[in-house]
Each structure stands twice: as C-alpha cells, then as structure tokens.
C-alpha cells in the first residue's frame, strides 16, 4: 500500500469528522482576543493540556494549585515539561521523529524511570488503559520504524489523520514502558502544530480526550483490532477530541475578553 494514511483518511465518516475539526479550529483562530493575546492563550492551553494528560494517567490535580506551581507529582511535572517543549521540538519533528520522541520521553518520564528517553528492550506490564499486553520489543521496534517513516514522508493526508495514528501507535505499543501516554498525547499535539492544523497550539486536545471519558480507551481498543472500522472509530474519536479542545480554548478566550 503506497499511502496508508490516504486510505485511512477515506474511511467511512472520517472525511466528515476531519472537516468538522478543521472548521472548529478555523473558527477559533478568528476569535478577536487572539489578535493581541495569542501567546497567553497558547500558554493556558498548554497548562490545561498537561493537567488533562496527567489526569488520563490517573493523577488528577486542581488547576489553580498547578497554576501556582504547588504540584510536585512527577507525572504532572512530566506532562508540564513535555507540553512546554513542543514549540521548540516542532521544527525537527518530521525530520527526526525518533530523536524528538526520545526527548519527549526524557522530559515526561524524569523521576519515573532510571533511563528516561530510552526505548525498552524488554517486555512491559504497563497497561494504564486496560488495552491488554503490549507487543514485544522486536515488534515494537519494527512498528516504531514504520511510524517514523509515516512521519517523515511527504504529508498528503490531513494532519489530524497522521496525529491520530501517531497517538494510537505510541499508546498501544508502549515503546518506553513508562509515561507512554504522556508522550503519545504530546506527540499528537505536536503533529497538529507541525502539519498546520493548529500552528499556534491553541486547541486543548488533551482536555477533549479526557472529556470523552471511556471513549478514549474504547477508541484505542477499536484501533487495536486493525480493521477499517476500528481505525476509523479511533480517528473519529480524535476529531471529536479536537472539537472539544476547541471549545475549551474558546472558553479561555472568552474569559480573557471579560
């Protein structure tokens, strides 16, 4: 198959879901507050995204103590570090995805493992979402190579489709064995930024995933089936997460307007 992403982009319901997400982001970018306070909105989005990503990992903390720097939990701190680095990593994401993922993991897993940033070479029992056993190291390495090839290839499919596949592969393969979910969600947002769907990193996609509740893990389980229906279910879920994330950012913009 010469362009698997194009095939995924054409699955039933995917074009419509991608278009809905695209239109939601476009509407957000027309918000009047962004003409003068875009960096502030991006910073607030990063903070809320990190909080939501940590919550999906099982560490849910209030927003205000987090904003005040009062939260020291290593999962939350890892999510914050990874989120803060996305702007600097975006220019090299498509040319050196392996190095970028290693850097994201080094940031996300500091304090959680003795070797942050290094892919696992042994089986892992990590399964925070109840997806079942992760593939072994050899299969994981092969699929990570294939994923790197998708990222570095010329982008013909919508950004959201590639972002969804990046997210799913990292989440189901668990290539590091620790903090893989944090890396997966950061890499999804990074892809949306780098491929131009959300170049200012405004949409709080992680909040969208959290807001959709059980549908997040259910979407990944559907993806694991490897069928067109299952993969389409996951991509449509990611599109819904973007739409929900845009609503969160719109609320941020409205609060700043007041």
Coordinates of C-alpha atoms in Angstrom, one line a residue:
X1 CA 0.0 0.0 0.0
X2 CA 1.7 3.2 -1.2
X3 CA -0.2 5.6 1.0
X4 CA -1.9 4.0 4.0
X5 CA -2.8 7.4 5.5
X6 CA -4.8 8.3 2.4
X7 CA -6.7 5.1 2.8
X8 CA -7.4 5.9 6.5
X9 CA -8.4 9.4 5.5
X10 CA -11.1 7.9 3.3
X11 CA -12.7 5.5 5.8
X12 CA -16.4 5.9 6.4
X13 CA -17.1 9.0 8.5
X14 CA -13.5 10.1 8.7
X15 CA -13.6 12.9 6.0
X16 CA -16.7 14.4 7.7
X17 CA -15.1 14.2 11.1
X18 CA -11.8 15.7 9.9
X19 CA -13.7 18.6 8.2
X20 CA -15.7 19.3 11.4
X21 CA -12.5 19.5 13.4
X22 CA -10.9 21.7 10.7
X23 CA -13.8 24.1 10.7
X24 CA -13.8 24.3 14.5
X25 CA -10.1 25.2 14.6
X26 CA -10.7 27.8 11.8
X27 CA -13.5 29.4 13.9
X28 CA -11.2 29.5 16.9
X29 CA -8.4 31.3 15.0
X30 CA -10.9 34.0 14.1
X31 CA -11.5 34.9 17.8
X32 CA -10.8 38.6 18.3
X33 CA -8.8 38.0 21.5
X34 CA -6.1 36.1 19.5
X35 CA -5.1 39.3 17.6
X36 CA -3.4 40.6 20.7
X37 CA -3.2 37.8 23.3
X38 CA -2.4 34.6 21.3
X39 CA 0.7 33.7 23.3
X40 CA -1.2 33.9 26.6
X41 CA -3.9 31.6 25.2
X42 CA -1.3 29.2 24.0
X43 CA 0.3 29.1 27.4
X44 CA -3.0 28.5 29.2
X45 CA -3.8 25.8 26.6
X46 CA -0.5 24.1 27.4
X47 CA -1.2 24.2 31.1
X48 CA -4.7 22.7 30.8
X49 CA -3.5 20.2 28.3
X50 CA -0.8 18.9 30.6
X51 CA -3.2 18.7 33.5
X52 CA -5.7 16.7 31.4
X53 CA -2.9 14.4 30.1
X54 CA -1.8 13.7 33.7
X55 CA -5.4 13.1 34.7
X56 CA -5.8 10.4 32.0
X57 CA -2.7 8.8 33.5
X58 CA -4.5 8.7 36.9
X59 CA -3.2 11.8 38.5
X60 CA -5.9 14.5 38.6
X61 CA -5.0 17.7 40.3
X62 CA -6.9 21.0 40.6
X63 CA -6.0 23.7 38.1
X64 CA -5.2 26.6 40.4
X65 CA -2.6 24.8 42.6
X66 CA -1.0 23.7 39.3
X67 CA -1.0 27.3 38.0
X68 CA 0.6 28.4 41.2
X69 CA 3.4 25.8 40.9
X70 CA 2.3 24.0 44.0
X71 CA 2.0 20.5 42.5
X72 CA 5.1 18.3 42.7
X73 CA 3.8 15.0 41.5
X74 CA 6.3 13.6 38.9
X75 CA 3.6 12.6 36.4
X76 CA 2.1 16.1 36.4
X77 CA 5.6 17.6 36.2
X78 CA 6.5 15.4 33.3
X79 CA 3.3 16.4 31.5
X80 CA 4.1 20.0 32.1
X81 CA 7.7 19.7 30.8
X82 CA 6.7 17.8 27.7
X83 CA 4.0 20.4 26.9
X84 CA 6.3 23.3 27.4
X85 CA 8.8 21.9 24.9
X86 CA 6.5 21.3 22.0
X87 CA 7.2 24.7 20.4
X88 CA 11.0 24.0 20.3
X89 CA 10.5 20.5 19.0
X90 CA 8.1 21.2 16.2
X91 CA 10.7 22.3 13.6
X92 CA 12.5 18.9 13.9
X93 CA 9.5 16.6 14.3
X94 CA 9.2 15.4 10.7
X95 CA 12.9 15.3 10.0
X96 CA 14.0 13.4 13.2
X97 CA 10.9 11.8 14.9
X98 CA 12.9 9.3 16.8
X99 CA 15.0 11.9 18.5
X100 CA 12.0 14.0 19.2
X101 CA 10.2 11.1 20.8
X102 CA 13.2 10.3 22.9
X103 CA 13.4 13.9 24.0
X104 CA 9.7 14.0 24.9
X105 CA 10.1 10.8 27.0
X106 CA 13.2 12.2 28.7
X107 CA 11.0 15.2 29.8
X108 CA 7.9 13.2 30.6
X109 CA 9.5 10.3 32.5
X110 CA 12.1 12.1 34.5
X111 CA 11.7 10.9 38.1
X112 CA 9.6 7.9 37.0
X113 CA 12.4 5.7 35.5
X114 CA 16.1 5.4 35.7
X115 CA 16.6 5.7 31.9
X116 CA 14.2 8.3 30.6
X117 CA 14.4 8.7 26.8
X118 CA 15.5 5.1 26.1
X119 CA 13.1 2.7 24.3
X120 CA 12.5 -0.5 26.2
X121 CA 14.3 -3.7 25.3
X122 CA 12.3 -6.0 27.5
X123 CA 8.6 -6.8 27.7
X124 CA 6.5 -4.4 29.8
X125 CA 3.5 -5.0 32.0
X126 CA 2.5 -1.3 31.8
X127 CA -1.2 -1.1 30.8
X128 CA -2.8 2.0 32.4
X129 CA -5.8 2.0 30.0
X130 CA -6.5 -1.7 30.1
X131 CA -5.6 -2.4 26.5
X132 CA -4.0 -5.8 27.1
X133 CA -0.4 -6.8 26.8
X134 CA 1.9 -4.6 24.8
X135 CA 3.8 -6.1 21.8
X136 CA 7.2 -7.5 22.5
X137 CA 10.4 -5.4 21.9
X138 CA 11.1 -6.7 18.4
X139 CA 7.6 -6.0 17.1
X140 CA 7.5 -2.7 18.9
X141 CA 10.8 -1.6 17.3
X142 CA 9.6 -2.6 13.8
X143 CA 6.3 -0.7 14.2
X144 CA 8.2 2.3 15.6
X145 CA 10.4 2.3 12.5
X146 CA 7.2 2.2 10.3
X147 CA 5.7 5.1 12.3
X148 CA 8.9 7.2 11.9
X149 CA 8.6 6.5 8.1
X150 CA 5.0 7.8 8.1
X151 CA 6.0 11.0 10.0
X152 CA 9.0 11.7 7.7
X153 CA 7.1 11.0 4.5
X154 CA 5.5 13.8 2.5
X155 CA 2.2 14.7 4.1
X156 CA -0.7 14.0 1.8
X157 CA -3.3 13.0 4.3
X158 CA -4.9 15.5 6.7
X159 CA -2.9 16.5 9.8
X160 CA -5.5 15.0 12.1
X161 CA -5.2 11.6 10.5
X162 CA -1.4 11.4 11.0
X163 CA -1.8 12.8 14.5
X164 CA -4.3 10.1 15.4
X165 CA -2.1 7.3 14.1
X166 CA 1.0 8.7 15.9
X167 CA -1.1 8.9 19.2
X168 CA -2.5 5.4 18.8
X169 CA 0.7 3.7 17.9
X170 CA 2.6 5.2 20.9
X171 CA -0.3 4.4 23.2
X172 CA -0.7 0.8 22.2
X173 CA 3.0 -0.1 21.6
X174 CA 4.1 1.5 24.9
X175 CA 7.7 1.8 23.4
X176 CA 9.2 3.1 26.6
X177 CA 7.2 1.2 29.2
X178 CA 6.7 4.3 31.4
X179 CA 4.8 7.6 30.7
X180 CA 4.0 6.4 27.2
X181 CA 0.5 8.0 27.4
X182 CA 2.0 11.4 28.2
X183 CA 4.4 11.1 25.2
X184 CA 1.5 9.9 22.9
X185 CA -0.7 12.9 23.6
X186 CA 2.2 15.3 23.4
X187 CA 3.2 13.8 20.0
X188 CA -0.4 14.1 18.8
X189 CA -0.5 17.8 19.6
X190 CA 3.0 18.3 18.1
X191 CA 1.8 16.7 14.8
X192 CA -1.2 19.1 14.7
X193 CA 1.1 22.0 15.2
X194 CA 3.8 20.9 12.7
X195 CA 1.3 20.0 9.9
X196 CA -0.5 23.3 10.2
X197 CA -3.9 22.3 11.6
X198 CA -3.2 24.2 14.8
X199 CA 0.1 26.0 14.3
X200 CA -0.2 28.1 17.5
X201 CA -1.0 25.1 19.6
X202 CA -4.3 26.6 20.8
X203 CA -6.7 23.6 20.9
X204 CA -6.6 21.8 24.2
X205 CA -6.9 18.3 22.6
X206 CA -5.9 16.5 25.8
X207 CA -9.0 18.0 27.5
X208 CA -11.0 16.7 24.6
X209 CA -9.8 13.2 25.2
X210 CA -10.4 13.4 28.9
X211 CA -13.9 14.9 28.4
X212 CA -14.9 12.0 26.2
X213 CA -14.3 9.6 29.1
X214 CA -14.4 5.9 28.4
X215 CA -14.5 6.6 24.7
X216 CA -10.7 7.3 24.8
X217 CA -9.7 3.8 25.8
X218 CA -12.5 2.3 23.8
X219 CA -11.3 4.0 20.7
X220 CA -7.8 2.6 21.3
X221 CA -9.2 -0.9 21.7
X222 CA -11.1 -0.4 18.4
X223 CA -7.8 0.7 16.8
X224 CA -6.1 -2.5 18.1
X225 CA -8.5 -4.6 16.1
X226 CA -6.7 -3.4 12.9
X227 CA -9.9 -3.3 10.9
X228 CA -11.0 -0.3 8.8
X229 CA -14.0 0.1 11.2
X230 CA -11.8 0.1 14.2
X231 CA -9.2 2.5 12.9
X232 CA -12.0 4.8 11.7
X233 CA -13.5 4.8 15.1
X234 CA -10.3 6.0 16.6
X235 CA -9.7 8.7 14.1
X236 CA -13.2 10.0 14.5
X237 CA -12.6 10.0 18.3
X238 CA -9.5 12.1 17.8
X239 CA -11.5 14.5 15.6
X240 CA -14.1 14.8 18.4
X241 CA -11.3 15.5 20.9
X242 CA -10.1 18.4 18.7
X243 CA -13.6 19.8 18.6
X244 CA -13.9 19.5 22.4
X245 CA -10.5 21.0 22.8
X246 CA -11.5 24.0 20.7
X247 CA -14.5 24.6 23.0
X248 CA -12.1 24.6 26.0
X249 CA -9.9 27.2 24.2
X250 CA -12.9 29.3 23.2
X251 CA -13.8 29.4 26.9
X252 CA -10.3 30.6 27.7
X253 CA -10.6 33.3 25.1
X254 CA -14.0 34.4 26.4
X255 CA -12.7 34.6 29.9
X256 CA -9.8 36.8 28.8
X257 CA -12.2 39.0 26.9
X258 CA -14.1 39.7 30.1

